[in-house]
XYZ file of C-alpha atoms in Angstrom:
591
model
C -26.197 -37.114 17.543
C -23.115 -36.314 15.466
C -19.939 -35.953 17.505
C -16.893 -34.321 15.908
C -13.927 -36.676 15.605
C -10.566 -36.017 17.209
C -9.137 -35.136 13.787
C -11.885 -32.563 13.234
C -11.314 -31.083 16.680
C -7.585 -30.817 16.050
C -8.215 -29.215 12.665
C -10.551 -26.684 14.293
C -7.955 -25.908 16.993
C -5.306 -25.431 14.291
C -7.537 -23.036 12.333
C -8.353 -21.098 15.509
C -4.627 -20.827 16.215
C -3.653 -19.585 12.744
C -6.558 -17.187 12.298
C -6.924 -15.761 15.808
C -7.732 -12.067 15.597
C -6.251 -9.139 17.448
C -8.610 -7.599 19.973
C -8.717 -4.170 21.598
C -10.650 -3.379 24.740
C -11.866 0.046 25.774
C -9.243 2.686 25.005
C -6.477 0.138 24.327
C -6.482 0.989 20.615
C -5.231 4.463 21.577
C -2.546 3.257 24.026
C 0.986 3.540 22.656
C 4.635 3.716 23.668
C 5.203 6.101 20.761
C 4.792 9.866 21.068
C 1.598 11.380 19.611
C 2.861 14.590 18.019
C 1.764 14.661 14.350
C -0.968 16.880 12.924
C -3.003 16.501 9.742
C -0.423 18.270 7.529
C 2.455 16.170 8.911
C 0.624 12.905 8.245
C -0.754 13.973 4.862
C 2.658 15.042 3.595
C 4.126 11.656 4.527
C 1.906 10.159 1.827
C 2.378 13.059 -0.610
C 6.141 12.671 -0.245
C 5.889 8.947 -0.918
C 3.729 9.356 -4.040
C 5.213 12.442 -5.713
C 8.794 11.486 -6.363
C 10.979 11.405 -9.410
C 8.368 9.170 -11.040
C 6.232 12.106 -12.164
C 9.187 13.463 -14.136
C 9.704 10.100 -15.886
C 6.414 8.183 -15.896
C 4.324 10.928 -17.501
C 6.557 11.112 -20.575
C 6.607 7.346 -21.045
C 2.809 7.020 -20.819
C 2.165 10.007 -23.129
C 4.563 8.724 -25.778
C 3.572 5.047 -25.757
C 0.020 4.683 -24.471
C -2.226 7.736 -24.258
C -1.084 10.970 -25.856
C -2.820 14.017 -24.294
C -5.573 11.789 -22.852
C -3.135 11.020 -20.038
C -5.074 13.641 -18.059
C -8.064 11.275 -18.145
C -5.810 8.299 -17.331
C -4.479 10.025 -14.207
C -8.018 10.961 -13.157
C -9.185 7.357 -13.592
C -6.143 6.052 -11.712
C -6.836 8.490 -8.876
C -10.415 7.232 -8.706
C -9.169 3.619 -8.587
C -6.797 4.477 -5.734
C -9.673 6.212 -3.952
C -11.593 2.909 -3.813
C -8.826 1.418 -1.658
C -8.229 4.667 0.236
C -11.798 4.594 1.586
C -11.032 1.311 3.343
C -7.762 2.630 4.799
C -9.583 5.709 6.092
C -12.185 3.611 7.922
C -9.528 1.424 9.510
C -7.569 4.518 10.530
C -10.688 5.646 12.383
C -11.239 2.168 13.880
C -7.708 1.206 14.932
C -5.170 4.076 14.996
C -2.091 1.873 15.375
C 1.328 1.581 13.739
C 1.616 -1.205 11.202
C -0.950 -0.049 8.651
C -2.345 -2.958 6.603
C -0.661 -5.468 8.923
C -2.703 -4.291 11.915
C -5.883 -4.034 9.869
C -5.453 -7.610 8.599
C -4.763 -8.845 12.151
C -8.079 -7.413 13.317
C -10.062 -8.416 10.232
C -8.865 -11.788 8.919
C -6.522 -13.154 11.552
C -2.900 -13.664 12.530
C -1.556 -15.732 9.637
C -2.850 -13.302 6.993
C -1.544 -10.411 9.098
C 1.932 -11.945 9.155
C 1.827 -12.474 5.372
C 0.895 -8.823 4.822
C 3.391 -7.475 7.367
C 6.249 -9.589 6.030
C 5.464 -8.514 2.459
C 5.249 -4.821 3.365
C 8.646 -4.999 5.113
C 10.305 -6.275 1.931
C 8.383 -3.743 -0.140
C 9.777 -0.831 1.877
C 13.293 -2.310 1.907
C 13.430 -2.725 -1.866
C 11.700 0.611 -2.416
C 14.142 2.506 -0.203
C 17.153 0.813 -1.782
C 15.881 1.506 -5.306
C 15.244 5.187 -4.535
C 18.688 5.579 -2.955
C 20.346 4.079 -6.034
C 18.240 6.295 -8.312
C 19.218 9.399 -6.334
C 22.871 8.372 -6.448
C 22.706 7.636 -10.173
C 20.913 10.918 -10.902
C 23.547 12.918 -9.031
C 26.320 10.917 -10.698
C 24.904 11.832 -14.116
C 24.826 15.528 -13.194
C 28.548 15.467 -12.322
C 29.399 13.567 -15.535
C 29.902 10.174 -13.778
C 32.677 11.477 -11.530
C 31.315 9.497 -8.542
C 31.127 6.131 -10.311
C 34.522 6.624 -11.973
C 36.126 7.476 -8.614
C 34.572 4.368 -7.031
C 35.735 2.101 -9.851
C 39.281 3.525 -9.733
C 39.679 3.378 -5.936
C 37.464 0.485 -4.783
C 37.018 -1.674 -7.866
C 34.186 -3.720 -9.323
C 31.781 -6.229 -7.772
C 30.659 -7.853 -11.003
C 30.687 -7.405 -14.755
C 27.140 -6.005 -14.567
C 23.811 -7.311 -15.760
C 23.573 -9.924 -12.998
C 22.356 -10.084 -9.429
C 25.130 -7.858 -8.074
C 25.853 -4.234 -8.917
C 28.784 -3.398 -11.191
C 30.421 -1.435 -8.391
C 29.656 -0.792 -4.694
C 27.360 2.241 -4.569
C 28.831 3.856 -1.467
C 26.854 7.079 -1.964
C 23.510 5.263 -1.732
C 24.724 3.510 1.448
C 25.653 6.846 3.036
C 22.401 8.472 1.886
C 20.244 5.802 3.571
C 22.274 6.107 6.780
C 21.962 9.918 6.744
C 18.189 9.770 6.268
C 17.921 7.163 9.041
C 19.742 9.503 11.441
C 17.114 12.174 10.762
C 14.314 9.628 11.312
C 15.941 8.350 14.524
C 16.157 11.891 15.924
C 12.427 11.853 16.615
C 9.080 11.681 14.880
C 8.313 15.393 14.869
C 11.743 16.438 13.598
C 11.757 13.872 10.773
C 8.189 14.822 9.806
C 9.219 18.495 9.714
C 12.166 17.725 7.418
C 9.877 15.664 5.170
C 7.303 18.471 5.072
C 10.050 20.890 4.048
C 11.095 18.683 1.128
C 7.453 18.247 0.083
C 6.972 22.029 0.009
C 10.173 22.363 -2.046
C 9.012 19.685 -4.485
C 5.511 21.172 -4.809
C 7.027 24.627 -5.367
C 9.183 23.254 -8.183
C 6.162 21.462 -9.673
C 4.101 24.665 -9.482
C 6.869 26.587 -11.262
C 7.230 23.933 -13.978
C 3.479 23.783 -14.532
C 2.884 27.534 -14.679
C 5.968 28.086 -16.839
C 4.897 25.210 -19.089
C 1.436 26.708 -19.603
C 3.046 29.881 -20.985
C 4.026 27.744 -24.007
C 0.586 26.071 -24.250
C -0.878 25.442 -27.697
C -4.509 24.291 -27.400
C -4.483 23.088 -31.027
C -2.394 20.110 -29.838
C -5.546 18.778 -28.126
C -8.177 19.634 -30.740
C -9.034 18.004 -34.064
C -7.252 15.206 -35.913
C -3.698 14.663 -37.163
C -2.469 13.892 -40.699
C -3.348 10.213 -40.259
C -6.911 10.975 -39.206
C -6.364 10.116 -35.555
C -7.813 12.205 -32.750
C -5.097 14.459 -31.354
C -6.435 13.981 -27.834
C -7.015 10.194 -28.159
C -4.294 9.068 -30.613
C -4.300 5.540 -29.135
C -8.069 5.393 -28.740
C -10.025 4.574 -25.613
C -8.046 1.339 -25.178
C -4.839 3.368 -24.882
C -6.379 5.657 -22.282
C -7.507 2.654 -20.205
C -4.095 1.003 -20.549
C -2.489 4.275 -19.457
C -4.764 4.414 -16.411
C -3.494 0.988 -15.327
C 0.103 2.205 -15.633
C -0.653 5.509 -13.894
C -2.285 3.641 -10.989
C 1.167 2.762 -9.683
C 1.906 6.485 -9.302
C -0.651 6.503 -6.483
C 0.921 3.650 -4.559
C 2.229 5.077 -1.311
C -0.798 6.680 0.338
C -0.981 3.705 2.707
C 2.272 4.772 4.396
C 0.392 7.472 6.327
C -1.446 4.704 8.192
C 1.887 3.673 9.761
C 1.755 6.990 11.635
C -1.508 6.039 13.362
C 0.185 5.698 16.761
C 1.948 9.055 16.445
C -0.936 11.242 15.243
C -2.432 13.587 17.833
C -6.030 12.736 16.995
C -5.704 9.710 14.683
C -9.395 8.859 14.372
C -9.866 12.248 12.702
C -6.393 12.801 11.266
C -5.981 9.562 9.267
C -9.218 9.867 7.212
C -8.638 13.580 6.478
C -4.980 13.016 5.550
C -5.877 10.043 3.332
C -8.308 11.972 1.158
C -6.239 15.159 1.327
C -3.134 13.481 -0.081
C -5.082 11.867 -2.936
C -6.647 15.207 -3.886
C -3.252 16.961 -3.874
C -1.498 14.204 -5.831
C -4.253 13.695 -8.420
C -4.492 17.444 -9.071
C -0.690 17.664 -9.363
C -0.466 14.809 -11.866
C -3.330 16.156 -13.994
C -2.022 19.735 -14.259
C 1.583 18.628 -14.889
C 0.564 16.228 -17.655
C -1.707 18.926 -19.124
C 1.180 21.372 -19.274
C 3.448 18.761 -20.867
C 1.021 17.757 -23.635
C 0.182 21.395 -24.427
C 3.879 22.280 -24.835
C 4.787 19.639 -27.424
C 2.991 17.227 -29.773
C 2.617 13.902 -27.952
C 4.848 12.015 -30.403
C 7.726 14.437 -29.750
C 7.699 13.915 -25.972
C 10.894 12.285 -24.685
C 9.766 9.199 -22.701
C 12.793 9.213 -20.385
C 13.165 12.941 -19.634
C 9.887 14.506 -20.718
C 9.873 17.861 -18.931
C 13.594 18.573 -19.189
C 13.540 17.825 -22.919
C 10.357 19.865 -23.476
C 11.923 22.953 -21.899
C 15.138 22.292 -23.817
C 13.155 22.385 -27.078
C 11.720 25.723 -25.930
C 15.251 26.965 -25.020
C 14.226 27.415 -21.365
C 17.541 26.355 -19.808
C 16.785 27.677 -16.306
C 13.758 25.393 -16.075
C 15.966 22.358 -16.757
C 18.025 23.011 -13.627
C 14.929 23.648 -11.535
C 13.530 20.283 -12.680
C 16.738 18.661 -11.428
C 16.186 20.176 -7.977
C 12.613 18.901 -7.983
C 13.658 15.383 -8.970
C 16.296 15.170 -6.220
C 13.900 16.601 -3.627
C 11.196 14.189 -4.760
C 13.465 11.183 -4.359
C 14.513 12.373 -0.894
C 10.806 12.551 -0.028
C 10.396 8.940 -1.128
C 13.370 7.868 0.933
C 12.332 9.838 4.017
C 8.814 8.408 4.120
C 10.064 4.891 3.398
C 12.634 5.165 6.192
C 9.858 6.406 8.498
C 7.381 3.629 7.642
C 9.690 0.580 7.560
C 10.733 0.457 11.246
C 7.144 1.107 12.350
C 5.918 -1.941 10.448
C 8.702 -3.975 12.061
C 7.858 -2.497 15.480
C 4.156 -3.355 15.120
C 4.913 -7.006 14.342
C 7.512 -7.267 17.115
C 5.192 -5.603 19.623
C 2.606 -8.300 18.847
C 5.228 -11.015 19.349
C 5.237 -12.269 15.746
C 8.891 -11.377 15.158
C 11.741 -10.863 17.611
C 10.828 -8.640 20.577
C 14.215 -6.887 20.281
C 12.652 -4.762 17.529
C 9.814 -3.565 19.790
C 12.150 -1.540 22.026
C 11.322 2.179 22.103
C 14.048 4.720 22.857
C 13.042 6.581 26.022
C 14.358 9.932 24.761
C 13.238 10.100 21.125
C 10.217 7.747 21.472
C 11.050 5.912 18.236
C 11.743 2.168 17.598
C 15.510 2.688 17.547
C 16.581 -0.979 17.331
C 14.378 -1.532 14.297
C 15.744 1.648 12.691
C 19.401 0.648 13.224
C 19.147 -2.982 12.065
C 16.946 -2.377 9.039
C 18.903 0.722 8.004
C 22.073 -1.372 7.811
C 20.249 -4.107 5.870
C 18.692 -1.510 3.585
C 21.957 0.346 3.006
C 23.816 -2.882 2.218
C 21.070 -3.924 -0.194
C 21.364 -0.581 -1.995
C 25.164 -0.657 -2.109
C 25.731 -4.226 -3.277
C 22.778 -5.491 -5.310
C 21.445 -4.593 -8.730
C 17.801 -3.838 -8.041
C 16.347 -3.526 -11.542
C 15.053 -7.108 -11.561
C 13.388 -6.609 -8.167
C 11.560 -3.342 -8.789
C 8.392 -4.965 -10.156
C 8.124 -6.908 -6.896
C 7.116 -3.635 -5.231
C 3.682 -3.772 -6.830
C 2.605 -7.153 -5.506
C 3.073 -6.287 -1.833
C 1.089 -3.069 -2.049
C -1.726 -4.541 -4.146
C -2.018 -7.511 -1.793
C -2.233 -5.145 1.177
C -4.888 -3.016 -0.559
C -6.927 -6.138 -1.321
C -6.817 -7.488 2.222
C -7.794 -4.125 3.736
C -10.808 -3.853 1.403
C -11.802 -7.427 2.283
C -11.446 -6.648 5.990
C -13.880 -3.728 5.695
C -16.450 -6.082 4.156
C -15.927 -8.638 6.921
C -15.891 -6.267 9.903
C -18.807 -4.161 8.663
C -20.957 -7.303 8.660
C -20.056 -8.461 12.185
C -22.232 -7.790 15.264
C -21.075 -4.719 17.225
C -21.774 -3.778 20.865
C -24.657 -1.377 21.459
C -23.460 1.771 23.278
C -20.208 -0.026 24.146
C -22.011 -2.747 26.127
C -20.442 -6.104 25.193
C -23.486 -7.897 26.609
C -25.775 -6.290 24.008
C -24.947 -6.747 20.311
C -26.656 -5.220 17.277
C -27.929 -7.084 14.198
C -24.684 -6.820 12.200
C -23.997 -9.977 10.192
C -27.521 -11.390 10.323
C -28.969 -12.656 7.043
C -31.735 -10.640 5.370
C -35.048 -12.415 4.845
C -34.806 -12.626 1.033
C -31.523 -14.600 0.990
C -31.995 -18.267 -0.110
C -31.172 -20.979 2.473
C -31.221 -18.358 5.211
C -31.631 -20.910 8.012
C -28.507 -22.786 6.913
C -26.333 -19.659 6.753
C -27.534 -18.468 10.158
C -26.611 -21.847 11.662
C -22.925 -21.217 10.872
C -20.574 -19.530 13.385
C -20.752 -15.718 13.441
C -18.905 -14.206 10.476
C -18.441 -17.496 8.590
C -20.958 -16.768 5.823
C -19.536 -13.315 5.013
C -16.012 -14.794 4.825
C -17.258 -17.452 2.384
C -18.840 -14.726 0.240
C -15.683 -12.572 0.174
C -13.495 -15.573 -0.735
C -15.901 -16.501 -3.545
C -15.865 -12.903 -4.813
C -12.056 -12.718 -4.893
C -11.810 -16.114 -6.618
C -14.314 -14.900 -9.243
C -12.263 -11.747 -9.867
C -9.100 -13.795 -10.455
C -11.037 -16.235 -12.666
C -12.181 -13.344 -14.857
C -8.767 -11.641 -14.890
C -6.815 -14.749 -15.878
C -9.349 -15.500 -18.619
C -8.420 -12.134 -20.140
C -4.689 -12.498 -19.460
C -4.516 -15.910 -21.154
C -5.926 -14.390 -24.357
C -9.251 -16.232 -24.235
C -11.396 -13.098 -24.388
C -12.741 -13.549 -27.947
C -12.983 -17.349 -28.011
C -15.837 -19.748 -27.229
C -13.990 -20.898 -24.107
C -13.474 -17.274 -23.126
C -17.151 -16.410 -23.459
C -18.045 -19.376 -21.257
C -15.417 -18.442 -18.644
C -16.507 -14.795 -18.623
C -20.150 -15.827 -18.311
C -19.403 -18.135 -15.374
C -17.169 -15.521 -13.724
C -19.772 -12.774 -14.110
C -22.502 -14.958 -12.585
C -20.239 -15.821 -9.641
C -19.329 -12.152 -9.085
C -22.961 -10.994 -9.147
C -24.057 -13.864 -6.878
C -21.245 -13.208 -4.374
C -21.970 -9.471 -4.343
C -25.693 -10.016 -3.762
C -24.942 -12.484 -0.980
C -22.689 -9.926 0.746
C -25.436 -7.332 0.310
C -27.794 -9.841 1.935
C -26.039 -9.373 5.291
C -27.047 -6.648 7.717
C -24.352 -4.066 8.536
C -23.487 -3.171 12.104
C -24.203 0.268 13.553
C -20.776 0.927 15.085
C -20.249 4.681 15.482
C -16.979 5.791 13.838
C -15.491 9.142 12.829
C -15.465 7.824 9.266
C -17.228 4.892 7.591
C -16.816 3.809 3.966
C -19.972 4.883 2.094
C -21.926 2.612 -0.255
C -20.762 -0.657 1.308
C -20.417 -3.249 -0.183
C -20.018 -1.473 -3.555
C -16.857 0.578 -2.888
C -14.796 -2.159 -1.147
C -15.852 -4.612 -3.882
C -14.693 -2.149 -6.570
C -11.384 -1.746 -4.738
C -10.957 -5.529 -4.617
C -11.819 -5.806 -8.316
C -9.185 -3.256 -9.361
C -6.450 -4.714 -7.151
C -7.105 -8.339 -8.141
C -6.945 -7.413 -11.830
C -3.690 -5.505 -11.314
C -2.115 -8.465 -9.491
C -3.261 -10.884 -12.199
C -1.245 -9.023 -14.828
C 2.035 -8.999 -12.892
C 4.916 -11.070 -14.243
C 4.998 -14.739 -13.200
C 8.592 -14.294 -12.004
C 7.319 -11.649 -9.591
C 4.958 -14.212 -8.073
C 7.820 -16.732 -7.821
C 9.973 -14.254 -5.872
C 7.007 -13.447 -3.665
C 6.512 -17.104 -2.709
C 10.232 -17.529 -1.940
C 10.194 -14.505 0.368
C 6.988 -15.767 2.003
C 8.544 -19.202 2.580
C 11.363 -17.549 4.549
C 8.859 -15.522 6.569
C 6.616 -18.483 7.347
C 9.598 -20.419 8.727
C 10.159 -17.534 11.178
C 6.453 -17.431 12.018
C 6.080 -21.158 12.745
C 9.357 -21.363 14.687
C 8.989 -18.138 16.682
C 5.879 -16.041 16.034
C 3.121 -18.582 16.584
C 4.545 -19.463 20.021
C 5.280 -15.891 21.166
C 2.179 -14.146 19.862
C 0.782 -11.832 22.533
C -2.714 -12.546 21.279
C -2.057 -16.253 21.765
C -0.723 -15.698 25.288
C -3.735 -13.536 26.105
C -6.086 -16.328 25.070
C -4.169 -18.907 27.088
C -4.434 -16.735 30.200
C -8.171 -15.973 29.893
C -9.408 -19.568 30.195
C -7.153 -20.200 33.207
C -8.474 -17.113 35.029
C -12.034 -18.092 34.157
C -11.516 -21.608 35.529
C -10.038 -20.301 38.776
C -13.025 -17.984 39.209
C -15.485 -20.857 38.679
C -13.550 -23.052 41.122
C -13.574 -20.301 43.727
C -17.336 -19.762 43.352
C -18.004 -23.494 43.705
C -15.915 -23.740 46.881
C -17.799 -20.802 48.389
C -21.123 -22.505 47.666
C -19.918 -25.690 49.339
């Protein structure tokens, strides 16, 4: 009989160590040191505040002018649908595991510790860069309004850091430093108070948007959408269907941010209900907002006259509506404060979740006994964030934001596929498991797949599916689409995708009772994976290089500290010892 070699045993032990999964028992998923005080509106507006920032005032004009024309309304609708595919998976995990940490926690439960660390470490950098970029944008916007008085004062009294155009900022942006610190003080005051302030800014921003939209529709000219122009192009589709699809890909990044509400899982009053409702609620609000605002914009002016950098302000200026210009300024500043507030809320909770699991320094897991917030994480990362905003030029780093979010979306969708096809306890009895994960009778080589450890076959299928998506995406990116080689690659990729999907479908789903379950599994998670993998494939290569450098730093911390201090690892070391002592005691009693 075959006996595994020592090398094979060591390899298996190493894999078990790196991919051990977080476990919850009984009501432990609801236990928390944080204060549960947030309702549906509080949680929903965290995501709305993160998504509707100054971007709507800038992005819409750029997409209309360069990619879509009036068909941007279809692009935003398509982008909202694409975001919904990932949102379904977040909603199910919010119902399963209402914990801080968002995608990090979901990955820990679904695909193991190493992947969880990768996601958590990436999300931390994403929020740090995002917060710093928003603070600098807010500072720059205000500086422009006061005719560069702030930057001139800084240059005259403090001096320059660099000549500009490099890694460092031209001058120390003290205002952005102070802004991040001020927002952090609000966040540190307590969860409910910071959520209330955020909700107030969201209402202000939505009020401004409502005013702009309604006022814009008073200048609407429906003829700008109907018929053809002098060159014979459709007025609604001046760039054709290809332009509308390209615009949808760009608009997709306007929906990045809904995942931040999952970081509030440990502070929601009834998270298993609140997180799913808030997830879909925020997407409905944001999609509707984007569609009506872009409709108003394209009905006010011909698409080729839209200013790509200041669309709404310029449109009202053309119409001599000067009051609207100032109201737009208020909306832009409020929107950026929303971004900063939600980012400052989410960042320390991601750090806290990783520290509480022992993967990074336990110092960050300390909860203030009065405010019930992770104060140490707030203080340290606020100072890092503020320094980053003050000293560094962030333009070259902004694209990095996309990779972290898309990677998190992909892993969460994959985790839904994996966990849905695992056996689940019947009526909470761990001794009785349902048929989740078993292979259906029509699947080829069924006996072989069923001989593998539980969950192995579904993991193989998901990995094959993701690899097929990237194969197809890079075939298109490398310009091989209309070549003989391209046709062969697309044919092979399509066959692999269909085969992987059918194999996943060939697994029985478990019957675990949740407040919310993703419908049409495996279709919806597979669509979410498809969209996210394609988006990642078209990111700049330099973005991937920066990502790997950041990950190298994180993995050094993990292998020096995290792997040895993991609470999940300690739990597993204790269980065998207690089991052995019980067996020894029983044997001595028999003797």
